[in-house]
Structures are given as C-alpha cells and as structure tokens.
PDB file of C-alpha atoms in Angstrom:
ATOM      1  CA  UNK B 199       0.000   0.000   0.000  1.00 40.00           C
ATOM      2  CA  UNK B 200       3.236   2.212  -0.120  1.00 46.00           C
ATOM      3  CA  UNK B 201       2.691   3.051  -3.621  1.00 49.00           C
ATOM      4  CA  UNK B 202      -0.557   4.875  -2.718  1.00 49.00           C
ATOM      5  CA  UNK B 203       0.895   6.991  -0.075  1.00 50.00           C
ATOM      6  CA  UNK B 204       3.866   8.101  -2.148  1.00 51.00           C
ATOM      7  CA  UNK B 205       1.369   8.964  -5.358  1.00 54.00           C
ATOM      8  CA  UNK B 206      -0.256  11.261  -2.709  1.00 53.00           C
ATOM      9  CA  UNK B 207       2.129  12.837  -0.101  1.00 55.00           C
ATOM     10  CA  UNK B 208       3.505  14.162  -4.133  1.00 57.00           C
ATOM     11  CA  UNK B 209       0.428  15.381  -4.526  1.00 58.00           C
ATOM     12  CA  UNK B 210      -0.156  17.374  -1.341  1.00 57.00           C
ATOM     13  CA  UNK B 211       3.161  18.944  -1.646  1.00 56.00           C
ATOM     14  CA  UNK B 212       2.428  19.961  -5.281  1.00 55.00           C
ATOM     15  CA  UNK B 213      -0.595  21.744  -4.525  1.00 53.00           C
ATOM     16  CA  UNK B 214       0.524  25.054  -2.972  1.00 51.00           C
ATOM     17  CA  UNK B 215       0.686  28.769  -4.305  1.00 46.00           C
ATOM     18  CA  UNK B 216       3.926  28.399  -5.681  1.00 45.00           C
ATOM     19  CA  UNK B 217       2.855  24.867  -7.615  1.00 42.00           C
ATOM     20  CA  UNK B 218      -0.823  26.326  -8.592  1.00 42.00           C
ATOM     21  CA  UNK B 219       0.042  29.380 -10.571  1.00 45.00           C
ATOM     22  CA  UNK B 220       1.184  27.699 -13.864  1.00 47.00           C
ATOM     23  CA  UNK B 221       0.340  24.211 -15.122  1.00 67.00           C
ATOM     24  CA  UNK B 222       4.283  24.324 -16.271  1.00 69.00           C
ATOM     25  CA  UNK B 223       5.565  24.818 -13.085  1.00 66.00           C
ATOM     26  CA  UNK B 224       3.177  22.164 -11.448  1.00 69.00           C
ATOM     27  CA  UNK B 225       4.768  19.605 -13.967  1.00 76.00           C
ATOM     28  CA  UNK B 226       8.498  20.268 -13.083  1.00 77.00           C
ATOM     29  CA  UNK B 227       7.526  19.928  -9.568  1.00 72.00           C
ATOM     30  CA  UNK B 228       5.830  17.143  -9.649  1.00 78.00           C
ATOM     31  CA  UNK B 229       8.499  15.390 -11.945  1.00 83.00           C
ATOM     32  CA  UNK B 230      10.883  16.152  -9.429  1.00 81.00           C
ATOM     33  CA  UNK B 231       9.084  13.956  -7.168  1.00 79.00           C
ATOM     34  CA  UNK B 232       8.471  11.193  -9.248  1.00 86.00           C
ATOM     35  CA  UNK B 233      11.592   8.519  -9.615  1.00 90.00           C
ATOM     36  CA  UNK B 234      10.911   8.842 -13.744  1.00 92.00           C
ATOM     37  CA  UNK B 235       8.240  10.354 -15.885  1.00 92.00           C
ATOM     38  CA  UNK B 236       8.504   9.643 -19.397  1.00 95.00           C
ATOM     39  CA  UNK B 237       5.482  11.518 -20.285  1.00 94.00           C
ATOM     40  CA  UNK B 238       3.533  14.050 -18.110  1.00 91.00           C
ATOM     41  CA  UNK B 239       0.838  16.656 -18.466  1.00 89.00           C
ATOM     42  CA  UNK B 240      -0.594  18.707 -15.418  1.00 84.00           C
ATOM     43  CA  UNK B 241      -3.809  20.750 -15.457  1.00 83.00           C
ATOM     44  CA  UNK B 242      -4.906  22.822 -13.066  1.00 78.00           C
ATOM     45  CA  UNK B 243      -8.428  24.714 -13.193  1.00 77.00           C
ATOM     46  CA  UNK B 244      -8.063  27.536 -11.411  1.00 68.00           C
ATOM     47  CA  UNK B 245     -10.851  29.631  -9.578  1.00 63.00           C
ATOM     48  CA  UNK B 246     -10.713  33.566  -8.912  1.00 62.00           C
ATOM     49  CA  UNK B 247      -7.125  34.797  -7.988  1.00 60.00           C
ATOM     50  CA  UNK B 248      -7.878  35.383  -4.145  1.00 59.00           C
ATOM     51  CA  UNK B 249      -8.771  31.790  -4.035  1.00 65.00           C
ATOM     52  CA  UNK B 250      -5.389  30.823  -5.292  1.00 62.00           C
ATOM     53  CA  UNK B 251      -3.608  32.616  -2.279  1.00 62.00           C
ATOM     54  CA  UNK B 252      -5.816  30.656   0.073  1.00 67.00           C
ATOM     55  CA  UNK B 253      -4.863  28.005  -0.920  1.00 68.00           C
ATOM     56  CA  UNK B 254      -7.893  26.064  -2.975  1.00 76.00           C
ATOM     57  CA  UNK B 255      -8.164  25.081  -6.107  1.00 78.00           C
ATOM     58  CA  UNK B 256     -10.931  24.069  -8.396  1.00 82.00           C
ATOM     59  CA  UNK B 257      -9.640  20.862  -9.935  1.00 85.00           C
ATOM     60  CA  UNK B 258      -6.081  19.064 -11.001  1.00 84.00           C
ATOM     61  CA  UNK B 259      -5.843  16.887 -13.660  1.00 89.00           C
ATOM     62  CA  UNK B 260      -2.529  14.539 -14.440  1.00 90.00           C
ATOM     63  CA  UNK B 261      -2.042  12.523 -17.220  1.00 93.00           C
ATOM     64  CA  UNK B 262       1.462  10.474 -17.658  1.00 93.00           C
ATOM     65  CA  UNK B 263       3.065   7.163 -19.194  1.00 96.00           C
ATOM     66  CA  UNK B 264       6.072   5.769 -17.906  1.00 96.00           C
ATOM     67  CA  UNK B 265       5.535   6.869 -14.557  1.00 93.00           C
ATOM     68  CA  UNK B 266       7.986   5.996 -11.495  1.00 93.00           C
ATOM     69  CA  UNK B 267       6.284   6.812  -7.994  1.00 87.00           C
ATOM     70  CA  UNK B 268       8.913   4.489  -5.793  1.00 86.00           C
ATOM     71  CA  UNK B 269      11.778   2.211  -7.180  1.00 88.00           C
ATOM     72  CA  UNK B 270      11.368  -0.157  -9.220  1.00 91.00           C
ATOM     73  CA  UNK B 271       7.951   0.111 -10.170  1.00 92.00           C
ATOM     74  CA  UNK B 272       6.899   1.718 -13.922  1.00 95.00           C
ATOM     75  CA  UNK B 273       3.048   2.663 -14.086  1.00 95.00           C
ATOM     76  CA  UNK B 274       2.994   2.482 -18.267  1.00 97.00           C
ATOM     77  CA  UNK B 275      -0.644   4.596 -17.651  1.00 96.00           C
ATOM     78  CA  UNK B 276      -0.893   7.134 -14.517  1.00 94.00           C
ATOM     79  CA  UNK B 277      -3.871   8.963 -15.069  1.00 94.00           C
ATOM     80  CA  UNK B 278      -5.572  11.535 -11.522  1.00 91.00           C
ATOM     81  CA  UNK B 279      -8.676  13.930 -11.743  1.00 92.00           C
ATOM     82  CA  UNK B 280      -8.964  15.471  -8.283  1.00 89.00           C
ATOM     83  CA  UNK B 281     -11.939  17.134  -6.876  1.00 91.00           C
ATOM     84  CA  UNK B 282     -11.451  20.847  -5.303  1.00 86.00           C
ATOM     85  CA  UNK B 283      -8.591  20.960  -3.155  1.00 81.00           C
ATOM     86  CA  UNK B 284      -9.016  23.173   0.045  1.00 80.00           C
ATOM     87  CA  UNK B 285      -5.489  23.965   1.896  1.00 74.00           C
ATOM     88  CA  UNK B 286      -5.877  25.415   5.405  1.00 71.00           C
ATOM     89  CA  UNK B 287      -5.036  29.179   5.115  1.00 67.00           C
ATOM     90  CA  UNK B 288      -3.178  29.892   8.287  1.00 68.00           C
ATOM     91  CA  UNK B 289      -0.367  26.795   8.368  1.00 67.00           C
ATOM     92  CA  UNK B 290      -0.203  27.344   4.269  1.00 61.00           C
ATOM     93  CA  UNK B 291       1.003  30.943   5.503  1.00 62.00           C
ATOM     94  CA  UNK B 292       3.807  28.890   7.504  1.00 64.00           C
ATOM     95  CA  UNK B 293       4.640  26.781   4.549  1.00 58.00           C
ATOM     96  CA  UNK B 294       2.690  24.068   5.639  1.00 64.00           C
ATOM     97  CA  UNK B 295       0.451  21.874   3.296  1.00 64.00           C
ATOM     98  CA  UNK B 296      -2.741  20.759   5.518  1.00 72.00           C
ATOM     99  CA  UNK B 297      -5.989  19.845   4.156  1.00 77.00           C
ATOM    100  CA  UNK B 298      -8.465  22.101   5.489  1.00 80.00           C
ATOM    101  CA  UNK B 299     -11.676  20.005   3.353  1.00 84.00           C
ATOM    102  CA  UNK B 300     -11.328  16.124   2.501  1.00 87.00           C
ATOM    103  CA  UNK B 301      -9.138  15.563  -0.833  1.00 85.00           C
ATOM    104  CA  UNK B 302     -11.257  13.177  -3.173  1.00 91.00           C
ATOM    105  CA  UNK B 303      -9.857  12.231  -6.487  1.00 92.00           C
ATOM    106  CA  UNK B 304     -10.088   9.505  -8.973  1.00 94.00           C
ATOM    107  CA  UNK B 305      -7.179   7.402 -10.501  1.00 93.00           C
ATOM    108  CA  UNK B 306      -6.415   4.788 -13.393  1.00 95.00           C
ATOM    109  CA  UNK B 307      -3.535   2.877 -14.006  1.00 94.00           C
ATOM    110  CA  UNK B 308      -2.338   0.792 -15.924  1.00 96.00           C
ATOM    111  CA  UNK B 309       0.710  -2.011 -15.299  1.00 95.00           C
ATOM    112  CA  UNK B 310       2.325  -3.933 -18.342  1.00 96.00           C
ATOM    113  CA  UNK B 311       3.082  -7.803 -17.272  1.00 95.00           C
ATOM    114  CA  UNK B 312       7.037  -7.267 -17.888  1.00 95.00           C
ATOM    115  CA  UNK B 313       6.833  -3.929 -15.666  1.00 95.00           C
ATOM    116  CA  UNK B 314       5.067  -5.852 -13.266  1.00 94.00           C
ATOM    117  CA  UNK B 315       7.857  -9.124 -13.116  1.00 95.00           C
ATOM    118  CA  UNK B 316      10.369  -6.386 -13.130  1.00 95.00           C
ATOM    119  CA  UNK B 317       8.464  -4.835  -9.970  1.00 93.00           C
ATOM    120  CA  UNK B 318       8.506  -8.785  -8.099  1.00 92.00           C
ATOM    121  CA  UNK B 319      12.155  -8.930  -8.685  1.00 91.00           C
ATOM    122  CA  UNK B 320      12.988  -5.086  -6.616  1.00 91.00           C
ATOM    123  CA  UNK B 321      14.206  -4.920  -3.655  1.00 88.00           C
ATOM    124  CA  UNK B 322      10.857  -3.451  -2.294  1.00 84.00           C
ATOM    125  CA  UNK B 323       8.971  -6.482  -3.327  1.00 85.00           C
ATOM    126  CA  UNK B 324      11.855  -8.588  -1.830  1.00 83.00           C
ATOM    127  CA  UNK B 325      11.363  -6.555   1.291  1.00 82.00           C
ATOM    128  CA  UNK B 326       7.760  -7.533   1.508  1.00 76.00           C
ATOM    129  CA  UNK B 327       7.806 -10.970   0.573  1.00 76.00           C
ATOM    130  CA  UNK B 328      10.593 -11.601   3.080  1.00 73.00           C
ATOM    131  CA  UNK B 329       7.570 -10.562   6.011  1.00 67.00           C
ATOM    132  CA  UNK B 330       4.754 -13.139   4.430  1.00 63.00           C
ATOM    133  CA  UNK B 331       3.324 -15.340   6.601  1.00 56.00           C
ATOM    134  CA  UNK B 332       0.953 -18.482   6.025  1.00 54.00           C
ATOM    135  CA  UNK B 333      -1.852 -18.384   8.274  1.00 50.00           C
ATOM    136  CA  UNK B 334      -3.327 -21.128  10.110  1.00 49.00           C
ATOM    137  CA  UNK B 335      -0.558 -22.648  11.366  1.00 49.00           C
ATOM    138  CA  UNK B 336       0.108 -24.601  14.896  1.00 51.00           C
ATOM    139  CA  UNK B 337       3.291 -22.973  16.637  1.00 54.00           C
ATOM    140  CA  UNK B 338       5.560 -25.857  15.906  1.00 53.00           C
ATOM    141  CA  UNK B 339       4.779 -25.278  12.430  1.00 54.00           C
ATOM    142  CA  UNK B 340       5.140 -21.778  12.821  1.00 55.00           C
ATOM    143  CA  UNK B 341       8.575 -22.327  13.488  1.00 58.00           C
ATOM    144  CA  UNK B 342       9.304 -24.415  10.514  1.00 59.00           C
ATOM    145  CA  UNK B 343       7.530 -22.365   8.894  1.00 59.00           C
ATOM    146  CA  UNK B 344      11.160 -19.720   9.144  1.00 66.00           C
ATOM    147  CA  UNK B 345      12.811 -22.061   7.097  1.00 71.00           C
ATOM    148  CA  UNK B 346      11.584 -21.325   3.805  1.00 76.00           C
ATOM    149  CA  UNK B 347      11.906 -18.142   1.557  1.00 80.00           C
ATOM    150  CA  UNK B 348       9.802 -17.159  -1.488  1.00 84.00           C
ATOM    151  CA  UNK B 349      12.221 -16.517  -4.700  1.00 86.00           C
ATOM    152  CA  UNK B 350      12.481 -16.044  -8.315  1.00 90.00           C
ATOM    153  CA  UNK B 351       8.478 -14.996  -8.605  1.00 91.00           C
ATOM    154  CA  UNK B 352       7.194 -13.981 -11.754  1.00 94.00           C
ATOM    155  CA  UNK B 353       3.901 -13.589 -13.655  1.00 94.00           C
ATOM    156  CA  UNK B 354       1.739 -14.121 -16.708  1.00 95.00           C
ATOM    157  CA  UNK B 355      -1.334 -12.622 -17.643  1.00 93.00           C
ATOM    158  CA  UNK B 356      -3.622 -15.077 -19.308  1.00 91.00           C
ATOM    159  CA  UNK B 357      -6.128 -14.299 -22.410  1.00 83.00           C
ATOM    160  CA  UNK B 358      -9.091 -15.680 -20.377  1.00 86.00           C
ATOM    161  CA  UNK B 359      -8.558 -13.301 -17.453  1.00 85.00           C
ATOM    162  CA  UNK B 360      -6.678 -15.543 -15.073  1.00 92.00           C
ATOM    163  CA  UNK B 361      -3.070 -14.573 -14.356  1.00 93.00           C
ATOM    164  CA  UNK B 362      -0.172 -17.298 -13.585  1.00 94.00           C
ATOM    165  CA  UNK B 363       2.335 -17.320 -11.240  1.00 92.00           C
ATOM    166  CA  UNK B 364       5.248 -18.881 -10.586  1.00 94.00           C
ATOM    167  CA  UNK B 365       7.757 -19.144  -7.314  1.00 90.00           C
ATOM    168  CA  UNK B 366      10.280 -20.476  -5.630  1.00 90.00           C
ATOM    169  CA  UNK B 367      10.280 -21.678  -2.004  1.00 84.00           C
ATOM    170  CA  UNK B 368      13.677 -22.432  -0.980  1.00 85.00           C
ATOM    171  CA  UNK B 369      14.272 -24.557   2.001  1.00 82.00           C
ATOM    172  CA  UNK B 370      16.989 -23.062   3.613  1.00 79.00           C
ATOM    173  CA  UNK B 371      18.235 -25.973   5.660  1.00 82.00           C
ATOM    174  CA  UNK B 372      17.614 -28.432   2.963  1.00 82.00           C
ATOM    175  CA  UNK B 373      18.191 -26.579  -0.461  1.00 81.00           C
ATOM    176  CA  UNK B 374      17.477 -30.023  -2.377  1.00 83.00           C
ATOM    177  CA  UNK B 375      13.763 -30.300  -1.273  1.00 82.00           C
ATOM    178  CA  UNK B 376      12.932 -26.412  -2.425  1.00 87.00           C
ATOM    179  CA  UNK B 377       9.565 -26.495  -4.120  1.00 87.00           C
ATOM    180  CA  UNK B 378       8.391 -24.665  -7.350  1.00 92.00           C
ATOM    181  CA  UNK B 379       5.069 -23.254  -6.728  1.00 90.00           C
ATOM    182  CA  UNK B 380       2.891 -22.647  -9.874  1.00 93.00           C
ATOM    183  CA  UNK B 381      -0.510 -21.140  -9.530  1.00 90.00           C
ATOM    184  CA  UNK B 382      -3.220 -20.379 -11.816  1.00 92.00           C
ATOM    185  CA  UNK B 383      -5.741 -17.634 -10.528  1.00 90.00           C
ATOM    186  CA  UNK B 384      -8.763 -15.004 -10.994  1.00 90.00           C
ATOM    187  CA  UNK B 385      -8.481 -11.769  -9.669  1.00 87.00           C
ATOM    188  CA  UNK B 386     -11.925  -9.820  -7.603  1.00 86.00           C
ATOM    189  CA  UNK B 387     -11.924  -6.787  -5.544  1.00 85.00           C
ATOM    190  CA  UNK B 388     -14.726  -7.467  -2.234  1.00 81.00           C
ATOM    191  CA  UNK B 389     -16.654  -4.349  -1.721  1.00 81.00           C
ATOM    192  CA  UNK B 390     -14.003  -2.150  -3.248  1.00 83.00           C
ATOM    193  CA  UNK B 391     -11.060  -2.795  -0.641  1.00 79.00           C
ATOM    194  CA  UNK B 392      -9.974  -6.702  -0.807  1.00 77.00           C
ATOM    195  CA  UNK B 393      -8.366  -8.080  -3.282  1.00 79.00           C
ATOM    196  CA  UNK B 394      -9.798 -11.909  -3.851  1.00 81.00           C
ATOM    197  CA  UNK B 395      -8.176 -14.650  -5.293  1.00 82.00           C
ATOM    198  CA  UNK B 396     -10.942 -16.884  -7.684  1.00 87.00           C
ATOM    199  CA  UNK B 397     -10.631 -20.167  -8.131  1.00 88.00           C
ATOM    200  CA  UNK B 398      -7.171 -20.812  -6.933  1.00 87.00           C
ATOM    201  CA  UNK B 399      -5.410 -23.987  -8.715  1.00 90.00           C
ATOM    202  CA  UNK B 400      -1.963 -24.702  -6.591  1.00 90.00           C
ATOM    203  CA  UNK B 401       1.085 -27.252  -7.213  1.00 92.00           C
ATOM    204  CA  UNK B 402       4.077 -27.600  -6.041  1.00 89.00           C
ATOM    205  CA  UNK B 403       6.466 -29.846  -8.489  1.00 91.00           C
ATOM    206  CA  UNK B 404       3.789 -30.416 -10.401  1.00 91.00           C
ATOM    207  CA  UNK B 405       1.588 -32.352  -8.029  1.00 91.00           C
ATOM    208  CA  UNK B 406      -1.600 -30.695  -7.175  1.00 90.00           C
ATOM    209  CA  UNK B 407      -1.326 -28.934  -3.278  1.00 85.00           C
ATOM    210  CA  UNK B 408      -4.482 -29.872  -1.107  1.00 84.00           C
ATOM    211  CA  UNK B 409      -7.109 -27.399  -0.640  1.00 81.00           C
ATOM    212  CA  UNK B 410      -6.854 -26.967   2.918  1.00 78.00           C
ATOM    213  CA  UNK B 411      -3.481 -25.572   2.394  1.00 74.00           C
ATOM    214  CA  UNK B 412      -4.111 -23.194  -0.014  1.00 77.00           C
ATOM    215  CA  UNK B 413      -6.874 -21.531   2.178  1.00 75.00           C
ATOM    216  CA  UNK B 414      -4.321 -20.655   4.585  1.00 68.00           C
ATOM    217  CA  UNK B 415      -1.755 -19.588   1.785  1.00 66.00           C
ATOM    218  CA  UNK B 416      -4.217 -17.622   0.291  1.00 68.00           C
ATOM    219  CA  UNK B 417      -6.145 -16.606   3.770  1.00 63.00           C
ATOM    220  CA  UNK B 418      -2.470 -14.785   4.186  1.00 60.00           C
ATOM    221  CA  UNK B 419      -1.946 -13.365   1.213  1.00 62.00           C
ATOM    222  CA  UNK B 420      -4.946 -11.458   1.180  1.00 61.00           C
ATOM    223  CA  UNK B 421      -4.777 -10.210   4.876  1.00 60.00           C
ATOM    224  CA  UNK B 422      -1.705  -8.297   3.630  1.00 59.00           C
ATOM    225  CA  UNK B 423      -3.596  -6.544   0.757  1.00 62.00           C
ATOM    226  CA  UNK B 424      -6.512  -5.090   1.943  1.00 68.00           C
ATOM    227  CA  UNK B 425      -6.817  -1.067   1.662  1.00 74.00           C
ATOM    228  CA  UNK B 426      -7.819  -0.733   5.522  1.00 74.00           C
ATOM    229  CA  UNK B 427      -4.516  -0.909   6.411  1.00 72.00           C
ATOM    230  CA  UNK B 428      -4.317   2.972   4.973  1.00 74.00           C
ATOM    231  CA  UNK B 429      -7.506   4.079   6.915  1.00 77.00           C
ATOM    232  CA  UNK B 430      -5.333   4.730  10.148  1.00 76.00           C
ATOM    233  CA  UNK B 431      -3.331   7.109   8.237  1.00 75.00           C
ATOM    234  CA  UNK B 432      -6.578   9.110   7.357  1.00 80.00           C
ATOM    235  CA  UNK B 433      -6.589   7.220   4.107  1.00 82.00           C
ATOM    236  CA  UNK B 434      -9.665   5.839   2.331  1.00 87.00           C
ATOM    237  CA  UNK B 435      -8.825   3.972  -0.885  1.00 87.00           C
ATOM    238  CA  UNK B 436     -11.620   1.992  -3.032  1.00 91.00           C
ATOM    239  CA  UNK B 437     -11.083  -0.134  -6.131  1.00 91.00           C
ATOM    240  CA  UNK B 438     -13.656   0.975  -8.330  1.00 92.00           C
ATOM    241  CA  UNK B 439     -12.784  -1.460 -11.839  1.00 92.00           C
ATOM    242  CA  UNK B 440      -9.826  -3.755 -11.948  1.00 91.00           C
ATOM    243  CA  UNK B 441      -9.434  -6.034 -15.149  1.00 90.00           C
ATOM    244  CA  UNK B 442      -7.220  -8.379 -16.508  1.00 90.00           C
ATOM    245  CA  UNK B 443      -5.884  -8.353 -20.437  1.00 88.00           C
ATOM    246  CA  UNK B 444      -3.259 -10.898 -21.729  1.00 86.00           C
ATOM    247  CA  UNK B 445      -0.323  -8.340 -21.201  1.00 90.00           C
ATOM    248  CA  UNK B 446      -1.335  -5.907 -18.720  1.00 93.00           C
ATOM    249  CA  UNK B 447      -3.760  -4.867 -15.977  1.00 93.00           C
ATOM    250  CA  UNK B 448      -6.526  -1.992 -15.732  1.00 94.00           C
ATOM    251  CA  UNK B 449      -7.004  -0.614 -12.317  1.00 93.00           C
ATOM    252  CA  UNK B 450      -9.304   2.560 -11.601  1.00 95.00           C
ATOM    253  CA  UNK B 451      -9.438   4.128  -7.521  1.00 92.00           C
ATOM    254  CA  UNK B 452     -11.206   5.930  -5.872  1.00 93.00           C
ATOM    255  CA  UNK B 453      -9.182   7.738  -3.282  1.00 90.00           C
ATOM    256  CA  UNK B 454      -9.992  10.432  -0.334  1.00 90.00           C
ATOM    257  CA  UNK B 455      -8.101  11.887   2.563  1.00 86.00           C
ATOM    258  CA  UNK B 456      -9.419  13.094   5.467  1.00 84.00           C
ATOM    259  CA  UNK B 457      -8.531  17.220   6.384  1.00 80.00           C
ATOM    260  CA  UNK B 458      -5.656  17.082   9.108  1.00 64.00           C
ATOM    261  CA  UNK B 459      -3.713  14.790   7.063  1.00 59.00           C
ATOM    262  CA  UNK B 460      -0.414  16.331   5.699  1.00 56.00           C
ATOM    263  CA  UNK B 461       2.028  15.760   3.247  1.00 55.00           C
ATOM    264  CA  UNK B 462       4.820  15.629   5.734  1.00 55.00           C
ATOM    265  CA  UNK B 463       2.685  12.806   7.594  1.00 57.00           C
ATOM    266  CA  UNK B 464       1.970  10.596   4.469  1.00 56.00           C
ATOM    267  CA  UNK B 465       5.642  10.638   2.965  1.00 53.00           C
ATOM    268  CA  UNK B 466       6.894   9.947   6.637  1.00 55.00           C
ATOM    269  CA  UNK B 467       4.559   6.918   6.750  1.00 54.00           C
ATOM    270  CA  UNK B 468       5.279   5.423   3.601  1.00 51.00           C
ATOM    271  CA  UNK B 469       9.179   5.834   3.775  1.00 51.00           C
ATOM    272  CA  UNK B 470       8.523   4.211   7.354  1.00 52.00           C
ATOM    273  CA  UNK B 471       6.903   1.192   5.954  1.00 48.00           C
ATOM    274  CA  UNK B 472       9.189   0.894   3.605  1.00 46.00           C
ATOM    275  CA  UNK B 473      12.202   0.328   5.432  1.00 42.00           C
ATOM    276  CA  UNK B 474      13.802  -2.752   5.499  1.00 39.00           C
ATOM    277  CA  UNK B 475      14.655  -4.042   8.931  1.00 39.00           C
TER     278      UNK B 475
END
C-alpha cells in the first residue's frame, strides 16, 4: 500500500501557491518527485485569484506514461482527476500543506506484465515478501515455517482473465527439497477494498497442493492486501474497476483523505513502511 501513499504525499506537496500558478511549473515539480516520468501533463483549473492565495483550487488533472512513484515500479498509464482541493489558510502561511476540506480524487492505471515481473524482482517487493506469513498454522509449524523463503516470482497474464504465477520456495536448511510453486488464478476486488483470489489452482512440483493448504496460503496473502490498512493514516482507498488483459492490468481508484492529514505525515509513513529491517 506504499505506492498509494507516495502517489499522494507528491500530490499534497504539489498543490501550494507556488505549484498552482502555472500548469508548467506544477509539472516540473511534480516530476521532481516522481523517480521517472517519461510523459507528463498537469492541469490545473483555477478559480478567482484570491482563491489561489488561500490556498484552494478548483480541480487538477494529471495525465502520464512511464511513470515511477517508488523504485522499481513503472506505471505504463498514470492517469488523476482530483476534486477541489481546500489547503488550510493559516499553516499554508507557515509553509505548511494541511488539508483544510477532505481531498477526493479519482485514478487509473495501468501495469504492463514485464513492468510488473520487473516490480517482483525489486528490492521493495523482496522486502515484503521476506515478512509473508501463512496463516493457520500450529506454533511448531510456525517455526518451521522460518525455514523457507519465497524466490524467483514472476507472472503471466492469461487471455481468459486468469493470471499465472510462478515461485520459488527455498528450504533453507535443505536446499534439495525447495519447491516450485505454480498457480493459476482469478483476480476480484470485495466491496471495493480486498483483493480476492478466484478459483485458486496450486502445485508444487507439479503435483496438485491440497485445498486446505491453499486456504491458509491464500487466507495470508490477502490479509496483507486489503486497503484498511491505509484508513489509520486518514486514508480511504476503493477499487472501483480492476481487469485483466493478456499483457497488462486496468485498475481505476477511488481515493480520499481526510482534512488534518499532511504531506509531511503521508511521505513519513510510507518511507517508514518501507524500510527494510
């Protein structure tokens, strides 16, 4: 859920006088922010001049291709069309960007499947695959459990929707008996927030894994991705369309952020989680 913070702490910080006057100057700043931006165009509707020094604005729209929010990760389609944007007047004075109204904007993007198996093989995927945990398990299993490390994952988009993936789980005390893991999937979103795997078809070596255990693999894997975890930062994110093609995937969001929240707070908390221990 990183990626979502870092799209908007940018965003936050953009918005100010200085970034509001001219749709050119918006763009440099906001490239400076991003990691890459091979393509970018920034709108900004603008109300009456007095609102501009108070720090709202009617509406920002942001169109780009090639777009890198954190390392490692290449949005081939970044497309944002905000709502009006209400600053706080008195810590704006200071320098300080704090929503004074909630932020609401929508946003569609698009991932290609080789930006995406580049994206599994980063060091923040690494980071966050290194911290899965299978769910379910008794505490001696828990501990055997430690042994084993995900590797080498990679994906492929199906034409009939489904997406296949394929990983590694080295055993670390025994390197002979490491397992590859191939598993065919659908992908659902429950009431805008979960992602849901459909129809999950498992094997390990090529022999089909029981049902039982892929509840808990999957029970885990899911836990991990739901959008609640960003409503404690003041964060509420909802998938609104999320589709699979045979060599990318089409997600739209709906995203608002309650006033009180600042920039300065959302970049802190998403370099925070980010950090590898």
């Amino acid at each position: 859920m990183e990626i979502v913070t870092v799209l908007l702490s940018g965003l936050l910080l953009l918005i100010s006088p200085v970034g509001v006057v001219v749709d050119q100057v918006a763009e440099n700043a906001l490239r400076d922010l991003l990691i890459e931006a091979e393509s970018l165009d920034v709108r900004i509707d603008n109300g009456p001049s007095y609102q501009l020094l108070q720090g709202k604005v009617s509406k920002v729209r942001i169109a780009g291709r090639g777009i890198s929010p954190i390392e490692g990760l290449r949005l081939e389609v970044a497309e944002l069309e905000t709502d009006a944007i209400d600053l706080a007047f008195g810590p704006l004075r200071r320098g300080e960007v704090i929503l004074d109204q909630p932020f609401q904007g929508a946003a569609h993007l698009v991932l290609t499947e080789g930006d995406v198996n580049a994206f599994l093989l980063s060091p923040f995927v690494q980071a966050q695959l290194s911290q899965f945990t299978i769910g379910g398990l008794s505490p001696a299993q828990a501990r055997e459990r430690d042994r084993y490390r995900i590797a080498d994952p990679s994906v492929d988009f199906l034409d009939n929707g489904r997406i296949q993936v394929t990983v590694t789980l080295e055993d670390l005390v025994v390197p002979e008996d490491s397992l590859l893991i191939d598993a065919e999937v659908g992908l659902s979103i429950l009431q805008g927030e979960r992602l849901m795997l459909v129809e999950p078809m498992v094997s390990a070596n090529g022999q089909p894994v029981p049902p039982r255990l892929i509840d808990a693999l999957v029970g885990g894997f899911m836990e991990q991705l739901s959008l609640q975890q960003l409503e404690a930062q003041g964060i509420t994110t909802r998938v609104l369309n999320l589709s699979t093609q045979e060599d990318f995937i089409d997600l739209a969001l709906w995203v608002r952020v309650d006033p009180g929240v600042t920039a300065a707070d959302v970049a802190a908390e998403a370099t925070e989680s980010s950090l590898v221990e």
